[in-house]
CSV table of C-alpha atoms and ligand atoms in Angstrom, one decimal:
chain,number,residue,atom,x,y,z
A,29,MET,CA,0.6,-46.8,-8.9
A,30,SER,CA,-2.0,-45.4,-6.4
A,31,ILE,CA,-0.9,-42.8,-3.9
A,32,ARG,CA,-1.0,-44.1,-0.3
A,33,ALA,CA,0.9,-41.3,1.6
A,34,PHE,CA,1.5,-37.5,1.4
A,35,ILE,CA,4.7,-36.5,3.1
A,36,PHE,CA,4.9,-32.8,4.0
A,37,ASP,CA,7.7,-30.5,4.8
A,38,LEU,CA,6.8,-28.0,7.6
A,39,ASP,CA,8.6,-24.7,7.4
A,40,GLY,CA,7.2,-22.7,4.5
A,41,VAL,CA,4.7,-25.4,3.5
A,42,LEU,CA,2.3,-25.6,6.5
A,43,THR,CA,3.2,-22.3,8.1
A,44,ASP,CA,5.4,-19.2,7.6
A,45,THR,CA,8.3,-20.3,9.7
A,46,ALA,CA,10.6,-20.2,6.6
A,47,GLU,CA,10.4,-16.4,7.0
A,48,TYR,CA,11.5,-16.6,10.7
A,49,HIS,CA,14.5,-18.9,9.8
A,50,TYR,CA,15.5,-16.3,7.2
A,51,GLN,CA,15.2,-13.4,9.6
A,52,ALA,CA,17.3,-15.2,12.2
A,53,TRP,CA,20.0,-16.2,9.7
A,54,ALA,CA,20.0,-12.7,8.2
A,55,ALA,CA,20.6,-11.2,11.7
A,56,LEU,CA,23.5,-13.5,12.3
A,57,ALA,CA,25.0,-12.9,8.9
A,58,LYS,CA,24.8,-9.1,9.6
A,59,GLN,CA,26.5,-9.5,12.9
A,60,LEU,CA,29.3,-11.4,11.2
A,61,GLY,CA,29.5,-8.8,8.4
A,62,ILE,CA,28.5,-11.3,5.7
A,63,ALA,CA,26.2,-10.2,2.9
A,64,PHE,CA,23.1,-12.4,2.9
A,65,ASN,CA,19.8,-11.8,1.0
A,66,ARG,CA,16.6,-13.7,0.1
A,67,GLN,CA,18.2,-15.1,-3.0
A,68,ASP,CA,21.0,-16.7,-1.0
A,69,ASN,CA,18.3,-17.9,1.4
A,70,GLU,CA,16.7,-20.0,-1.3
A,71,GLN,CA,19.8,-22.3,-1.1
A,72,LEU,CA,19.4,-22.6,2.7
A,73,LYS,CA,15.7,-23.5,2.8
A,74,GLY,CA,15.4,-27.1,3.9
A,75,VAL,CA,19.1,-27.3,4.9
A,76,ASP,CA,19.8,-28.3,8.5
A,77,ARG,CA,21.1,-25.9,11.2
A,78,MET,CA,24.9,-26.5,10.9
A,79,GLY,CA,24.7,-26.9,7.1
A,80,SER,CA,23.0,-23.5,6.9
A,81,LEU,CA,25.6,-21.8,9.2
A,82,GLN,CA,28.4,-23.3,7.1
A,83,PHE,CA,26.8,-21.9,3.9
A,84,ILE,CA,26.8,-18.4,5.4
A,85,LEU,CA,30.4,-18.8,6.7
A,86,ASP,CA,31.6,-20.0,3.3
A,87,LYS,CA,29.9,-17.1,1.6
A,88,GLY,CA,31.8,-14.7,3.9
A,89,GLY,CA,35.0,-16.7,3.6
A,90,LEU,CA,35.0,-17.0,7.4
A,91,GLN,CA,36.7,-19.9,9.2
A,92,LEU,CA,35.6,-20.7,12.7
A,93,SER,CA,36.4,-23.4,15.3
A,94,ASP,CA,33.7,-26.0,16.0
A,95,ASN,CA,33.1,-24.4,19.4
A,96,GLN,CA,32.5,-21.0,17.8
A,97,LYS,CA,30.2,-22.6,15.1
A,98,HIS,CA,28.1,-24.3,17.8
A,99,ALA,CA,27.8,-21.0,19.7
A,100,PHE,CA,26.6,-19.1,16.7
A,101,ALA,CA,24.2,-22.0,15.7
A,102,ASN,CA,22.8,-21.8,19.3
A,103,GLN,CA,22.5,-18.1,19.1
A,104,LYS,CA,20.5,-18.3,15.8
A,105,ASN,CA,18.3,-21.0,17.3
A,106,HIS,CA,17.5,-18.9,20.4
A,107,HIS,CA,16.6,-16.0,18.1
A,108,TYR,CA,14.4,-18.3,16.0
A,109,GLN,CA,12.7,-19.6,19.1
A,110,GLN,CA,11.9,-16.1,20.2
A,111,LEU,CA,10.4,-15.3,16.8
A,112,ILE,CA,8.1,-18.4,16.9
A,113,GLU,CA,7.2,-17.9,20.6
A,114,HIS,CA,3.9,-16.2,19.8
A,115,MET,CA,2.8,-18.8,17.2
A,116,SER,CA,-0.6,-20.4,17.6
A,117,GLU,CA,-3.2,-22.3,15.6
A,118,ALA,CA,-3.9,-19.1,13.8
A,119,ASP,CA,-0.5,-19.4,12.1
A,120,LEU,CA,-1.4,-22.6,10.3
A,121,PHE,CA,-1.7,-21.8,6.6
A,122,ALA,CA,-5.2,-21.6,5.1
A,123,GLY,CA,-6.2,-24.8,3.4
A,124,VAL,CA,-4.2,-27.2,5.6
A,125,HIS,CA,-7.1,-28.5,7.7
A,126,ASP,CA,-9.2,-29.0,4.6
A,127,LEU,CA,-6.4,-30.8,2.7
A,128,PHE,CA,-5.7,-33.1,5.7
A,129,ALA,CA,-9.4,-33.9,5.9
A,130,GLN,CA,-9.5,-34.8,2.2
A,131,LEU,CA,-6.4,-37.1,2.7
A,132,LYS,CA,-8.0,-38.8,5.7
A,133,GLN,CA,-11.2,-39.3,3.7
A,134,ALA,CA,-9.2,-40.9,0.9
A,135,ASP,CA,-7.4,-43.1,3.4
A,136,ILE,CA,-4.0,-41.6,2.4
A,137,ALA,CA,-1.5,-41.5,5.3
A,138,ILE,CA,0.0,-38.1,6.4
A,139,GLY,CA,3.7,-37.9,7.2
A,140,LEU,CA,6.0,-35.0,8.3
A,141,ALA,CA,9.6,-34.8,7.0
A,142,SER,CA,11.0,-31.6,8.5
A,143,ALA,CA,14.7,-31.0,8.9
A,144,SER,CA,13.9,-28.8,11.9
A,145,LYS,CA,14.7,-29.9,15.5
A,146,ASN,CA,11.9,-27.4,16.4
A,147,ALA,CA,9.3,-29.2,14.3
A,148,ALA,CA,7.6,-31.0,17.3
A,149,MET,CA,7.2,-27.7,19.1
A,150,VAL,CA,5.9,-25.9,16.0
A,151,ILE,CA,3.2,-28.6,15.1
A,152,ASN,CA,2.1,-28.5,18.7
A,153,ARG,CA,1.6,-24.8,18.6
A,154,LEU,CA,-0.2,-25.1,15.3
A,155,GLY,CA,-2.5,-27.7,16.9
A,156,ILE,CA,-1.8,-30.3,14.1
A,157,ASN,CA,0.4,-32.8,16.0
A,158,GLN,CA,-2.4,-35.4,16.1
A,159,ALA,CA,-3.0,-35.1,12.3
A,160,PHE,CA,0.2,-37.0,11.4
A,161,ASP,CA,0.5,-40.8,11.1
A,162,TYR,CA,4.3,-40.3,11.5
A,163,VAL,CA,6.6,-37.4,12.3
A,164,ALA,CA,10.3,-37.8,11.4
A,165,ASP,CA,12.7,-36.9,14.2
A,166,ALA,CA,15.3,-34.6,12.6
A,167,ALA,CA,17.8,-35.4,15.3
A,168,LYS,CA,17.9,-39.1,14.1
A,169,ILE,CA,18.4,-38.3,10.4
A,170,LYS,CA,22.1,-38.8,9.5
A,171,GLN,CA,22.1,-37.2,6.1
A,172,GLY,CA,20.1,-34.0,5.7
A,173,LYS,CA,18.2,-32.7,2.7
A,174,PRO,CA,19.0,-32.8,-0.3
A,175,HIS,CA,19.7,-36.5,0.7
A,176,PRO,CA,16.5,-38.5,0.4
A,177,GLU,CA,17.0,-40.2,3.9
A,178,ILE,CA,14.3,-38.2,5.7
A,179,PHE,CA,11.5,-38.8,3.1
A,180,LEU,CA,12.5,-42.5,2.8
A,181,THR,CA,12.4,-42.9,6.5
A,182,VAL,CA,8.9,-41.6,6.7
A,183,ALA,CA,7.7,-43.8,3.8
A,184,GLN,CA,9.3,-46.9,5.3
A,185,THR,CA,7.8,-46.2,8.8
A,186,LEU,CA,4.4,-45.7,7.1
A,187,GLY,CA,4.9,-49.0,5.3
A,188,VAL,CA,4.5,-47.4,1.9
A,189,LYS,CA,6.7,-47.6,-1.2
A,190,PRO,CA,8.4,-44.4,-2.3
A,191,ALA,CA,6.5,-44.5,-5.7
A,192,GLN,CA,3.2,-44.5,-3.7
A,193,CYS,CA,4.2,-41.2,-2.0
A,194,VAL,CA,3.7,-37.5,-2.8
A,195,GLY,CA,6.3,-35.2,-1.2
A,196,VAL,CA,5.4,-31.6,-0.6
A,197,GLU,CA,8.2,-29.0,-0.3
A,198,ASP,CA,9.0,-25.3,-0.6
A,199,SER,CA,12.7,-25.7,-0.8
A,200,LEU,CA,15.2,-26.7,-3.5
A,201,ALA,CA,17.0,-29.0,-1.2
A,202,GLY,CA,13.8,-30.7,-0.1
A,203,LEU,CA,12.6,-31.1,-3.6
A,204,GLN,CA,15.8,-32.8,-4.5
A,205,SER,CA,15.3,-35.2,-1.6
A,206,ILE,CA,11.8,-36.1,-2.9
A,207,ILE,CA,13.0,-36.7,-6.4
A,208,ASP,CA,16.0,-38.8,-5.3
A,209,ALA,CA,13.6,-40.8,-3.0
A,210,GLY,CA,11.7,-41.8,-6.1
A,211,MET,CA,8.5,-40.0,-5.0
A,212,GLN,CA,6.1,-37.7,-6.8
A,213,SER,CA,6.7,-34.1,-6.0
A,214,VAL,CA,4.6,-31.0,-5.2
A,215,GLY,CA,6.4,-27.7,-5.0
A,216,ILE,CA,4.9,-24.9,-2.9
A,217,GLY,CA,6.1,-21.4,-4.0
A,218,ASP,CA,7.6,-20.0,-7.2
A,219,ALA,CA,7.3,-22.2,-10.2
A,220,LYS,CA,10.5,-20.7,-11.6
A,221,VAL,CA,12.5,-21.7,-8.6
A,222,LEU,CA,10.8,-25.1,-8.2
A,223,GLN,CA,10.9,-26.1,-11.8
A,224,GLN,CA,11.7,-29.7,-11.2
A,225,ALA,CA,8.5,-30.4,-9.2
A,226,GLN,CA,5.7,-32.2,-11.0
A,227,TRP,CA,3.1,-29.8,-9.7
A,228,VAL,CA,3.8,-26.3,-8.3
A,229,TYR,CA,1.2,-24.2,-6.4
A,230,PRO,CA,1.9,-20.8,-5.0
A,231,HIS,CA,0.4,-21.8,-1.6
A,232,ILE,CA,-0.7,-25.0,0.0
A,233,LYS,CA,-4.4,-23.8,-0.2
A,234,ASP,CA,-4.0,-23.9,-4.0
A,235,LEU,CA,-3.1,-27.6,-4.0
A,236,SER,CA,-5.8,-29.6,-5.8
A,237,LEU,CA,-5.8,-33.1,-4.3
A,238,PRO,CA,-8.2,-34.5,-7.0
A,239,ARG,CA,-5.9,-33.1,-9.7
A,240,VAL,CA,-2.7,-34.5,-8.2
A,241,LEU,CA,-4.3,-37.9,-7.5
A,242,GLU,CA,-5.8,-38.1,-11.0
A,243,GLN,CA,-2.4,-37.4,-12.6
A,244,ALA,CA,-0.3,-39.3,-10.1
A,245,ASN,CA,-2.3,-42.5,-10.3
A,246,LYS,CA,-1.9,-42.8,-14.0
B,330,BG6,C1,14.2,-26.6,7.8
B,330,BG6,C2,14.3,-25.1,7.4
B,330,BG6,O1,12.9,-27.0,7.8
B,330,BG6,O2,14.8,-26.8,9.1
B,330,BG6,C3,15.7,-24.6,7.5
B,330,BG6,O3,13.8,-25.0,6.1
B,330,BG6,C4,16.3,-24.9,8.9
B,330,BG6,O4,15.7,-23.2,7.2
B,330,BG6,C5,16.2,-26.4,9.2
B,330,BG6,O5,17.6,-24.5,8.9
B,330,BG6,C6,16.7,-26.7,10.6
B,330,BG6,O6,15.9,-26.1,11.5
B,330,BG6,P1,16.2,-26.1,13.1
B,330,BG6,O7,15.0,-25.6,13.7
B,330,BG6,O8,16.6,-27.5,13.5
B,330,BG6,O9,17.4,-25.1,13.2
B,331,MG,MG1,10.5,-25.8,4.0
């Protein structure tokens, strides 16, 4: 079946915001006295804000009231927003403009399926907000990644069947969403971590569109 849409994750795929999410969670975990390292963080990538906080609290065996949880989630978000304040078009990963141009030329739609409520702000800063045919609103998604809802919502809005979509993710949770959505999958990052993806590239600039299309369209 021929590919009609590419649906991208944002943080860690199109720009290095995954690192800023990690730094902000690591600072909060430290403040709470909970051990949290990069390996733990792999489980958090792609997971929404409250889900991420809960993961850290569970790791530390800490039970908090809903009010306290919201206060800590807000604190992390303020820290994260400070870390991304300086972001600009220069922070877009190399290769993204080129890939988007190739997709447009091939008449393949471009969607965004980010779990982040900061996604609209980030794509504005990166100067790519006009490049997408549809951007999912994370606030309207009921079931976060690894549930397939966000990828299915983007495909449906684009009017494309899941099997005609390629999802691009750096996170384990996001990759599971793509697979459970019945889409073809590209992992960006470490092939050992993202073993389940059909294609894995260390960086988005390494993604070979002709190769993916040739193999996907079989
Ligand atoms: C995902 C990130 O894209 O967005 C997660 O991979 C993050 O690390 C999630 O927790 C939610 O982001 P935000 O900006 O709404 O807190
Ligand atoms: Mg990501």
